[in-house]
XYZ file of C-alpha atoms in Angstrom:
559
model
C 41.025 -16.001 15.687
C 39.420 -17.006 19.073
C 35.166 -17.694 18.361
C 32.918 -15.617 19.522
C 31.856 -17.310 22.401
C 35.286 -17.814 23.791
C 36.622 -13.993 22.910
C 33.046 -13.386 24.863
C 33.945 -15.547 27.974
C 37.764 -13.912 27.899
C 35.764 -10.260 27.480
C 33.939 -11.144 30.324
C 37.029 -12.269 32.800
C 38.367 -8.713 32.344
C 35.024 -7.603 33.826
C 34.477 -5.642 30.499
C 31.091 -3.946 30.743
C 28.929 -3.950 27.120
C 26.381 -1.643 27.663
C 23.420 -0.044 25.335
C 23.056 3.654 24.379
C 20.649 5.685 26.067
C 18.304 7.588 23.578
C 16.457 10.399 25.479
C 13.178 12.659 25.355
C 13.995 16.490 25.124
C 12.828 16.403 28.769
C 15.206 13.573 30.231
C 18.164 15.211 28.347
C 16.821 18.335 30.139
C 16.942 17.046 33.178
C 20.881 15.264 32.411
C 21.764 18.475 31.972
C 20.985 19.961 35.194
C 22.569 16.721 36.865
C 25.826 17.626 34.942
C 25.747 20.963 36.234
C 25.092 20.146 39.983
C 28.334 18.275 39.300
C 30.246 20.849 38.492
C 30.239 21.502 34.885
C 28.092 24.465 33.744
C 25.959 24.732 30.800
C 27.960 27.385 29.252
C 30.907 24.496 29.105
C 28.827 21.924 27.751
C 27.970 24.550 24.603
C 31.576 25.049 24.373
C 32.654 20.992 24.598
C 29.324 21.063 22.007
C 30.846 23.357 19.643
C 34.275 21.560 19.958
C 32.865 18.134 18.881
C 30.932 19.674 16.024
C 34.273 21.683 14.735
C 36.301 18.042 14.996
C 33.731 16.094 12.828
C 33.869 19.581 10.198
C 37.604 19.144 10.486
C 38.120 15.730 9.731
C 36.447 16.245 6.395
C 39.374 18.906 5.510
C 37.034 21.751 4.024
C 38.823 24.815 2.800
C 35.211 26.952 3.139
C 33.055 26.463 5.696
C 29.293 28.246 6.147
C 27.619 28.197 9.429
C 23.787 28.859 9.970
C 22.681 30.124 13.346
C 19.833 30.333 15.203
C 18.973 32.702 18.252
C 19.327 29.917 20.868
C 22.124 27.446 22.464
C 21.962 25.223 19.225
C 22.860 28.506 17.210
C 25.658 28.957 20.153
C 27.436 25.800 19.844
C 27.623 26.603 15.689
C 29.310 30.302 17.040
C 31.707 27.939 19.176
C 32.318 25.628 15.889
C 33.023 28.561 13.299
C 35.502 30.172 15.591
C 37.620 26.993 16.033
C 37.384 25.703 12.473
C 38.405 29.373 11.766
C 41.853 28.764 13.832
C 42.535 25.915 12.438
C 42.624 27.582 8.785
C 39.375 27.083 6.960
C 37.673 29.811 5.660
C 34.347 30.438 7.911
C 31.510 32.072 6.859
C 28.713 32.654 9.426
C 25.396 33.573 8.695
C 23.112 34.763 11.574
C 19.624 36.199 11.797
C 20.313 39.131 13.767
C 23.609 41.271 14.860
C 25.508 39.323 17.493
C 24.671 41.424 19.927
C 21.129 41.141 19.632
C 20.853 37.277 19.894
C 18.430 36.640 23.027
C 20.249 33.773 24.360
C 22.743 35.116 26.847
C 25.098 31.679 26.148
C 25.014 31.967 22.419
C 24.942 35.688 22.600
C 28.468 35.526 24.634
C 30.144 32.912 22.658
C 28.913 34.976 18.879
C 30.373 38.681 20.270
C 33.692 36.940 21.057
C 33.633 34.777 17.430
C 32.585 38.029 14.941
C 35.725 39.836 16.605
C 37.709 37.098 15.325
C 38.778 36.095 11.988
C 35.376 35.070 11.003
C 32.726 36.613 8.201
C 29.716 36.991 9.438
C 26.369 37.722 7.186
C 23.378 39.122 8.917
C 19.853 38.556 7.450
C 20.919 38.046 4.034
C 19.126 37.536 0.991
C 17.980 34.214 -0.743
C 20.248 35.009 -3.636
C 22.944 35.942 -1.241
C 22.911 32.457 1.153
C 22.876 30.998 -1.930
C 25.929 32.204 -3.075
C 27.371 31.144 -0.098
C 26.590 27.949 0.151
C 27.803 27.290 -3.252
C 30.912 28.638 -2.622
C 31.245 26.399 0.633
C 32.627 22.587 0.829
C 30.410 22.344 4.698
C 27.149 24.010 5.601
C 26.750 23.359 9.672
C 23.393 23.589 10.389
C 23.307 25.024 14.009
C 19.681 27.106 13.013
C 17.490 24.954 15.477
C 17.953 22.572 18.260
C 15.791 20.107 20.419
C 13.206 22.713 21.789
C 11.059 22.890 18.115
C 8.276 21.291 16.882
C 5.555 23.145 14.691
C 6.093 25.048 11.745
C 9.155 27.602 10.247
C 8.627 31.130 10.410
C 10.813 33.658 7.900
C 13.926 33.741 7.540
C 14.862 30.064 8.793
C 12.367 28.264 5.967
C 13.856 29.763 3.829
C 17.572 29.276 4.771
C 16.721 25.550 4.939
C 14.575 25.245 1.636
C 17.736 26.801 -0.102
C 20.111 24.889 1.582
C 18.447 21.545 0.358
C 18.063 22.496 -3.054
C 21.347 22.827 -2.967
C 22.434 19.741 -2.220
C 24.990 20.709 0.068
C 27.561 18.534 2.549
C 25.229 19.460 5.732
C 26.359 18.306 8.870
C 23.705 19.048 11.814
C 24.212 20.131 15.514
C 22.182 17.942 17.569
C 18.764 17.483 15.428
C 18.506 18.804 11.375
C 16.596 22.241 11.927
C 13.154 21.086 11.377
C 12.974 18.343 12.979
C 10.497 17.437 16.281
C 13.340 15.787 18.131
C 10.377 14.485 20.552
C 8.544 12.726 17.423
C 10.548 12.668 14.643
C 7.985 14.793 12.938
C 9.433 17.566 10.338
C 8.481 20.756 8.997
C 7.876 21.793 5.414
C 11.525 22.795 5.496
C 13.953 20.404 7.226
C 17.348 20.393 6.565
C 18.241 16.717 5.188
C 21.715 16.188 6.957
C 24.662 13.788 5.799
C 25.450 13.423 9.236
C 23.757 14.390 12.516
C 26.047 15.528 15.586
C 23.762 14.815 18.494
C 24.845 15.535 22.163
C 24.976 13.755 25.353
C 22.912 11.219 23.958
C 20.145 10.826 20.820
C 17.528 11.854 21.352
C 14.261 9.491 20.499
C 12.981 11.868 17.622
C 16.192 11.030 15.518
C 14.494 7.642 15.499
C 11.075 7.965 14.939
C 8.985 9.436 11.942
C 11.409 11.012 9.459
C 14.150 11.258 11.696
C 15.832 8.554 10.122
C 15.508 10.120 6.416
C 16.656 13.470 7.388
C 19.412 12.756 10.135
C 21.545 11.037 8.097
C 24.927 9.171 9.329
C 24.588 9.934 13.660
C 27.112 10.593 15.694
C 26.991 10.889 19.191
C 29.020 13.432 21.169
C 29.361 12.517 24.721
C 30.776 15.895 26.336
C 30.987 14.766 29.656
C 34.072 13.079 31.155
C 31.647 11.142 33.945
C 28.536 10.699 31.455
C 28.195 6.902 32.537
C 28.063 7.869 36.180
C 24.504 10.589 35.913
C 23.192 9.142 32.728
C 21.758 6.502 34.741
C 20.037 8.979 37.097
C 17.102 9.920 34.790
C 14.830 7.754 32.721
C 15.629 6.820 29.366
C 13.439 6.847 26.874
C 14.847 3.862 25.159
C 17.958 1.959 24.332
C 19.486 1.591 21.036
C 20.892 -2.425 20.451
C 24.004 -2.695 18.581
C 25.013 -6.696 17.738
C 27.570 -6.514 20.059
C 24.683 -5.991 22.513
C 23.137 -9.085 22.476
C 26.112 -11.168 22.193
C 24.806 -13.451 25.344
C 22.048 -14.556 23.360
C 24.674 -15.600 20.218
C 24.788 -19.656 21.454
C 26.298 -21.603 19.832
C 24.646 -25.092 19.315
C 25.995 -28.332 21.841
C 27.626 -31.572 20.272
C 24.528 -33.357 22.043
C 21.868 -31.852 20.115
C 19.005 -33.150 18.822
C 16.312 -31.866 16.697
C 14.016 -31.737 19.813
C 16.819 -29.765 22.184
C 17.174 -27.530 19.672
C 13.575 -26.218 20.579
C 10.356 -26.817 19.316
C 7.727 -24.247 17.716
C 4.066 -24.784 16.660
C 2.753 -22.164 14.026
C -0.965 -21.767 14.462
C -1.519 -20.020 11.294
C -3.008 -19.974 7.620
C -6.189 -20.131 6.030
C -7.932 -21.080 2.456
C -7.401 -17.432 1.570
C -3.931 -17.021 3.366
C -2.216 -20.393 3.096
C 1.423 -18.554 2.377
C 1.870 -16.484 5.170
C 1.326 -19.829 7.488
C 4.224 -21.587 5.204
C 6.728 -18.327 5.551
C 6.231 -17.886 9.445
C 7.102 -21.908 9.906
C 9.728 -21.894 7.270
C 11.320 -18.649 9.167
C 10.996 -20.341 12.702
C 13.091 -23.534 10.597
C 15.834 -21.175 9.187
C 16.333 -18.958 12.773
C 17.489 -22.323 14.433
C 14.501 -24.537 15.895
C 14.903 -28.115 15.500
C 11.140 -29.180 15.161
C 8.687 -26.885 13.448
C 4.832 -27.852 13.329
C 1.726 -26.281 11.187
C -1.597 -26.520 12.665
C -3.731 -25.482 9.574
C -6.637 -25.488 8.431
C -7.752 -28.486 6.568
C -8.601 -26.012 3.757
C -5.332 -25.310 2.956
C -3.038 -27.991 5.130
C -2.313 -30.431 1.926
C -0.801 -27.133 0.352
C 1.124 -26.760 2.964
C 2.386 -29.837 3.439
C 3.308 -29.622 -0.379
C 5.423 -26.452 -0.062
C 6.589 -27.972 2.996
C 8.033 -31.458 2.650
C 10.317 -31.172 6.364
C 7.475 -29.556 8.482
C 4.242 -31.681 9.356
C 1.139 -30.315 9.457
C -1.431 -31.111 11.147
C -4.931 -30.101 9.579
C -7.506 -29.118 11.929
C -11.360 -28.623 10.900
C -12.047 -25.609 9.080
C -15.660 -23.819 8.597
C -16.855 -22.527 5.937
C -14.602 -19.912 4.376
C -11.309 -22.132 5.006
C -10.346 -20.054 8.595
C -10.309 -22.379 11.366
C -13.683 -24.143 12.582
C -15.590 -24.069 15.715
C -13.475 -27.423 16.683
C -10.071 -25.771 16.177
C -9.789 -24.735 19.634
C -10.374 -27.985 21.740
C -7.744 -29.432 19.225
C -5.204 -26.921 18.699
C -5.335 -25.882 22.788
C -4.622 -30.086 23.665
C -1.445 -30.347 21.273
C 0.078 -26.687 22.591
C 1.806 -27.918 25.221
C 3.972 -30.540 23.477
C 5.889 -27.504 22.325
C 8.065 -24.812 23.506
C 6.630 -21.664 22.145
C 3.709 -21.281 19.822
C 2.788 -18.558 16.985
C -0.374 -18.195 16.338
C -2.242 -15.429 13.822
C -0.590 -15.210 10.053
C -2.950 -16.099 7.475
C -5.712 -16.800 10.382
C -8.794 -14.219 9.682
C -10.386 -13.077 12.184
C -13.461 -15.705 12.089
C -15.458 -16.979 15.044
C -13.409 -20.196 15.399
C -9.898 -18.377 15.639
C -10.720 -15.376 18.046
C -12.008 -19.112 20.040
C -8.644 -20.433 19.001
C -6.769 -17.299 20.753
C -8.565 -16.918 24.057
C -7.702 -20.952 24.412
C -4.413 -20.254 23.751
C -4.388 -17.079 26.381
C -5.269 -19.380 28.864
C -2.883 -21.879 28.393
C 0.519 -21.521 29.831
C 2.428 -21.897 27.185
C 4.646 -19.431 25.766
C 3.082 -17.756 23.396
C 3.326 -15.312 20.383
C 0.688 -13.266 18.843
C 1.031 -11.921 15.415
C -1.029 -10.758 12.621
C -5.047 -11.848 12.433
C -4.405 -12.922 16.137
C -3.783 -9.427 17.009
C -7.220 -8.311 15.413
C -9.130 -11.379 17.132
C -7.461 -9.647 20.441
C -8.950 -6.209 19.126
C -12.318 -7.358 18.073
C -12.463 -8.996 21.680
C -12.137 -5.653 23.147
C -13.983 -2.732 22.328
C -12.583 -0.345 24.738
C -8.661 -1.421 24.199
C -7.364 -4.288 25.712
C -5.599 -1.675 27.897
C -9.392 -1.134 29.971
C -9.648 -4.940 30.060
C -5.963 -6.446 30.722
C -7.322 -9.656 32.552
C -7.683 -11.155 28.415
C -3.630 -11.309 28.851
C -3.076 -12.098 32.342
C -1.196 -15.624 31.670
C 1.330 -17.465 33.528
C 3.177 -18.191 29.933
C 5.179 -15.645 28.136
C 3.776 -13.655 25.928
C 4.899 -11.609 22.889
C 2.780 -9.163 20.923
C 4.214 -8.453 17.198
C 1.694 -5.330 16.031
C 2.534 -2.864 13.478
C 1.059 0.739 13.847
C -2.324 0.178 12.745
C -2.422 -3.303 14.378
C -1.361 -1.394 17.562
C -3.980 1.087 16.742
C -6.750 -1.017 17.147
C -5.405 -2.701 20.375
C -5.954 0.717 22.002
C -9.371 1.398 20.997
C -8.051 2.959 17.306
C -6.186 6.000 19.348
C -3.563 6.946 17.015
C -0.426 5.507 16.189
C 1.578 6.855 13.343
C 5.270 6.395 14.450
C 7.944 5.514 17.050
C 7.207 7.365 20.399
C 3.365 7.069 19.937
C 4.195 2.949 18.959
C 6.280 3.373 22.203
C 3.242 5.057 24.121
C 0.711 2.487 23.204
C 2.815 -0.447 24.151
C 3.565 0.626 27.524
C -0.617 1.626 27.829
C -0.777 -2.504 27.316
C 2.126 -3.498 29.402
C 1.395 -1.697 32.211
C -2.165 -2.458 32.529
C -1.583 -6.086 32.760
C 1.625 -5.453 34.835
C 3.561 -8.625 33.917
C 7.252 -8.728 33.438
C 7.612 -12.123 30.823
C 4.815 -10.055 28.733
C 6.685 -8.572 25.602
C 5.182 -5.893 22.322
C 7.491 -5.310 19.594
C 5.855 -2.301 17.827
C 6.776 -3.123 14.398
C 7.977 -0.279 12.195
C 10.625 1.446 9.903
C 12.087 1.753 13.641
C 10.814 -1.130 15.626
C 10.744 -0.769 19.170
C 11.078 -3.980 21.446
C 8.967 -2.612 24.584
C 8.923 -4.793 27.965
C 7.461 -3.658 31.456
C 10.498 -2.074 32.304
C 12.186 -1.136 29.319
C 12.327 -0.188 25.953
C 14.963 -1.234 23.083
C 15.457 -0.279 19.503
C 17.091 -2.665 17.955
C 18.736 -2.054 14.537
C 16.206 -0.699 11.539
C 16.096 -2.688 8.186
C 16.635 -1.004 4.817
C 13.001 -0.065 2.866
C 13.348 -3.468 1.210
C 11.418 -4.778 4.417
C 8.331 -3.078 3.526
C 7.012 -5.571 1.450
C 4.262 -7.821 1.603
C 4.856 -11.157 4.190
C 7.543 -9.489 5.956
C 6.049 -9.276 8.911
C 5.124 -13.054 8.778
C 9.307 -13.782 8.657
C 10.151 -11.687 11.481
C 7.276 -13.521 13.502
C 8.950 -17.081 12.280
C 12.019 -15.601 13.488
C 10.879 -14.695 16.829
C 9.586 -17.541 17.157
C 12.640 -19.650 16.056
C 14.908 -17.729 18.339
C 12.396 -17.841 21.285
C 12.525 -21.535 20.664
C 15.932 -21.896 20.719
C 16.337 -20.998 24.397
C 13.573 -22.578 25.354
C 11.392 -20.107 26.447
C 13.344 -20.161 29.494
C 14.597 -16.518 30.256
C 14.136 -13.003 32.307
C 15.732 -11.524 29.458
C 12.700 -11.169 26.791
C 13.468 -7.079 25.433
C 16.767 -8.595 24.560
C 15.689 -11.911 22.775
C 13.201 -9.616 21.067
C 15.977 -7.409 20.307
C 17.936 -10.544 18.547
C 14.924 -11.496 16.933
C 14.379 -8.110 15.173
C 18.200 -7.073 14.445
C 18.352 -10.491 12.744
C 15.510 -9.829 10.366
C 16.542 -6.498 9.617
C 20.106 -8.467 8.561
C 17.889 -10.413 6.406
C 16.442 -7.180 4.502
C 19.961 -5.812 3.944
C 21.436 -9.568 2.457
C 17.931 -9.908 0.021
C 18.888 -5.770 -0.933
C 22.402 -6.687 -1.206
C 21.241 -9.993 -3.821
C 18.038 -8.421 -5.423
C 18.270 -4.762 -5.271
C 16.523 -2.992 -2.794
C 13.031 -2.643 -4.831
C 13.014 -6.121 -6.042
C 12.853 -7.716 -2.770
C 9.966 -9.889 -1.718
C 9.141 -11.732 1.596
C 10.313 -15.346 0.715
C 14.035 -14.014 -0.423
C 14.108 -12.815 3.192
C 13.886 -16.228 4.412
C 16.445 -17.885 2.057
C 19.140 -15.410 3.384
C 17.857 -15.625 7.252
C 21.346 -18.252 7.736
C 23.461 -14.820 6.336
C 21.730 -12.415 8.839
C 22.539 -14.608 11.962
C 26.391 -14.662 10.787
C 25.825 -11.141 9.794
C 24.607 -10.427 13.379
C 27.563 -12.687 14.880
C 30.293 -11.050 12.435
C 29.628 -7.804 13.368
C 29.570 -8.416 17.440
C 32.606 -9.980 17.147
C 33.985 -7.175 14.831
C 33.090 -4.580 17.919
C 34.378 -7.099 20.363
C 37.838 -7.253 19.151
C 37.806 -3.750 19.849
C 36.648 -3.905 23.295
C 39.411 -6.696 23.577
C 42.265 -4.542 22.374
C 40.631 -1.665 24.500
C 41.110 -4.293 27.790
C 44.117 -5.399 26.809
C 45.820 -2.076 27.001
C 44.295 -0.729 30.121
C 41.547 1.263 28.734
């Protein structure tokens, strides 16, 4: 079998085009659906095209009994659509509906139900808890077609309590576009949300199937495209991300020269640690090792630099004066800020505090141009230097250097002056707040999260989420190492920072499922992440080149 880099160049010679997935707010896929219809396919097609994708994913599971909830609007129409074509092709369809078909408000879904309940279809109006029960019980598939991407709030009678007896359940669900339940705008649910085992979203996801518990309760997605000439309007209207597959961000899988040295391979200086904190300096530099740079270096310090040094044997350390709690000392910054250079991206912030002498330590770095990464305590020294949100006072991160922010949600929280941040889009919000205040394009956040969102000026990725065996102590400190290591790698020479971020993240989720896959998922702590960092990167590589034999056979065969 050809490598990956070769089977990329021969990709590439056929002009093959790997492109990300759009995910979408309920607005932009709004607004693609008014594009599709200036172009000459109508909205009542789409539901039909909607139904006809649903009814092929029912199908392919081969149920004898089938049970479809509806709702009053389009969502409820494309389940009509679904019911009467699973009905012709011989399963026995059950649909239960609020109100008579002729009384459903929507004049799409009102259409489409009249001309399924004159077909060979049962259909149940307002029936009793006992009674949708009994019907689900009886079914192998429950669609849920109750409620599509205009909710958000609470459930009103009777649809909380169609969905709190579906789940109890435990039915095979499969959902039309988002569960019923769920905000598709911010991933946040109802008291009663349909938990789906699969999730068939159209045109494109949308950016609430991401965020909050839209992950939980979506289950398995699937994405149903509809339209023939999707590619040609999707790119019309804003997206409100991208979703990164491996096969993504196969330019940035390189492999390593016969010339290399340890300094080629890229440098990285870990500003980190403290008398209280000394592990979560060792894990970042030890991370930065395993994700490929050639020369890692710990400025620590002196509290704590011996112990590191210890743990440590291939990495120096350099100890740097300390005060008196063990964070870094009023000298750190003169010392730390002259040896920065020499390297060709630095971390600085796990383990730090947030004394005097490091927020000194970060506003050196700032100024300096090298490229530099932010994590951890040196995200708090950035908040504690700015009151109002560094948003209101952006000239603290004007730098000619790249930079890269790593907060999590509350980190990100306090970097806007403690406005809320409590999952994906709001993570997305608050990064952009930053970017665009300071307006530079080599300026990176990557809102950390059970979704993590890799946010530059002009773009916004979401790379790959972890299992839960990420959310453990330290792990934040390994995907910073990571970063790092990566960033190093290419020598902090690229316009292409969402998608090195991108690489960065994807590979430590990798890392989370190998520890799961060795430990169990519970059992997992942040230094087994590191040990299996090698696995994730072929992980990463395996499954690009997986999807890129498929894009090969695709080429070679005209497609």
């Amino acid at each position: 079998m050809l490598s990956l880099y070769l089977y990329l160049e021969n990709l590439k010679s056929r002009n093959r085009r790997i492109e990300m997935k759009p995910v979408l707010s309920t607005e932009e896929v709004r607004r693609l659906e008014d594009l599709i219809e200036k172009e000459g396919t109508s909205k009542a097609e789409l539901m039909e095209l909607a139904g006809e994708f649903v009814a092929s994913l029912a199908d392919a599971r081969s149920p004898k009994s089938v049970l479809v909830l509806c709702g009053f609007g389009n969502n409820g129409g494309d389940g009509w659509v679904a019911a009467d074509i699973l009905s012709q092709k011989g399963s026995d369809v059950h649909v239960v509906t609020p109100v008579d078909p002729d009384e459903i408000p929507s004049a799409l879904a009102r259409h489409v139900a009249r001309r399924t309940a004159g077909r060979d279809v049962s259909v149940h109006v307002g029936p009793s808890r006992d009674e949708l029960v009994e019907l689900i019980e009886q079914s192998d598939l429950v669609i849920d077609a109750i409620l599509g991407t205009g909710f958000h709030g609470e459930l009103r009678p009777p649809f909380n309590i169609w969905i709190s007896a579906l789940n109890e359940t435990g039915a095979s669900v499969i959902s039309v576009d988002v569960p019923s339940g769920l905000d598709s705008e911010t991933g946040e649910r109802a008291e009663a949300c349909v938990r789906a085992d699969l999730t068939a979203t159209m045109l494109a996801p949308k950016i609430g199937l991401y965020s909050g518990d839209g992950p939980e309760f979506a289950g398995e997605l699937v994405c149903g495209e509809l339209y023939d000439s999707l590619d040609e309007v999707i790119g019309e209207v804003d997206h409100a991300a991208e979703f990164v597959d491996p096969v993504d961000l196969v330019d940035f899988i390189e492999p390593l020269p016969g010339n290399i040295d340890k300094y080629s391979r890229g440098s990285v200086l870990v500003v980190a640690g403290s008398a209280m904190y000394p592990g979560a300096a060792m894990m970042a530099a030890k991370s930065a090792a395993r994700a490929g740079a050639g020369y890692v270096t710990v400025a620590a310090p002196d509290s704590c630099a011996n112990l590191i040094r210890l743990a440590l044997p291939s990495i120096p350390v350099v100890a740097i004066p300390s005060d008196s709690r063990g964070s870094f000392g009023a000298a750190a910054r003169s010392v730390i800020c002259e040896i920065a250079p020499k390297y060709d991206v630095v971390l600085c912030g796990p383990g730090m505090t947030t004394a005097s002498g490091c927020m000194q330590v970060v506003s050196g770095l700032l100024e300096s141009d090298v490229p530099l990464i932010l994590d951890a305590d040196a995200l708090n020294c950035l908040g504690r230097g700015s009151i109002d949100g560094i948003d209101k006072t952006p000239e603290l991160l004007r730098r000619n250097g790249a930079l890269i922010l790593t907060p999590h949600h509350r980190e990100l929280s306090r970097l806007v002056a403690g406005d809320p941040v409590h999952d994906l889009r709001s993570a997305i919000e608050a990064s952009q707040r930053i970017l665009w205040a300071c307006g530079s394009d080599n300026m990176l956040v990557i809102a950390k999260g059970p979704t993590t969102a890799v946010v530059g000026v002009d773009k916004v990725l979401i790379p790959t989420a972890g299992p839960t065996s990420l959310a453990t102590a330290g792990s934040g400190d390994v995907l910073s190492g990571i970063i790092a290591g990566i960033v190093a790698t290419a020598h902090a020479q690229s316009d292409a920072w969402p998608e090195f971020g991108a690489y960065a993240v994807t590979v430590h989720s990798y890392t989370g499922f190998a520890a799961a896959a060795e430990m169990g998922e519970r059992s997992v702590i942040a230094t087994d992440l590191i040990d299996v960092i090698g696995q994730a990167l072929q992980l990463v590589e395996d499954e690009a080149m997986h999807a890129l034999t498929g894009l090969g056979a695709a080429a070679s065969k005209g497609e």
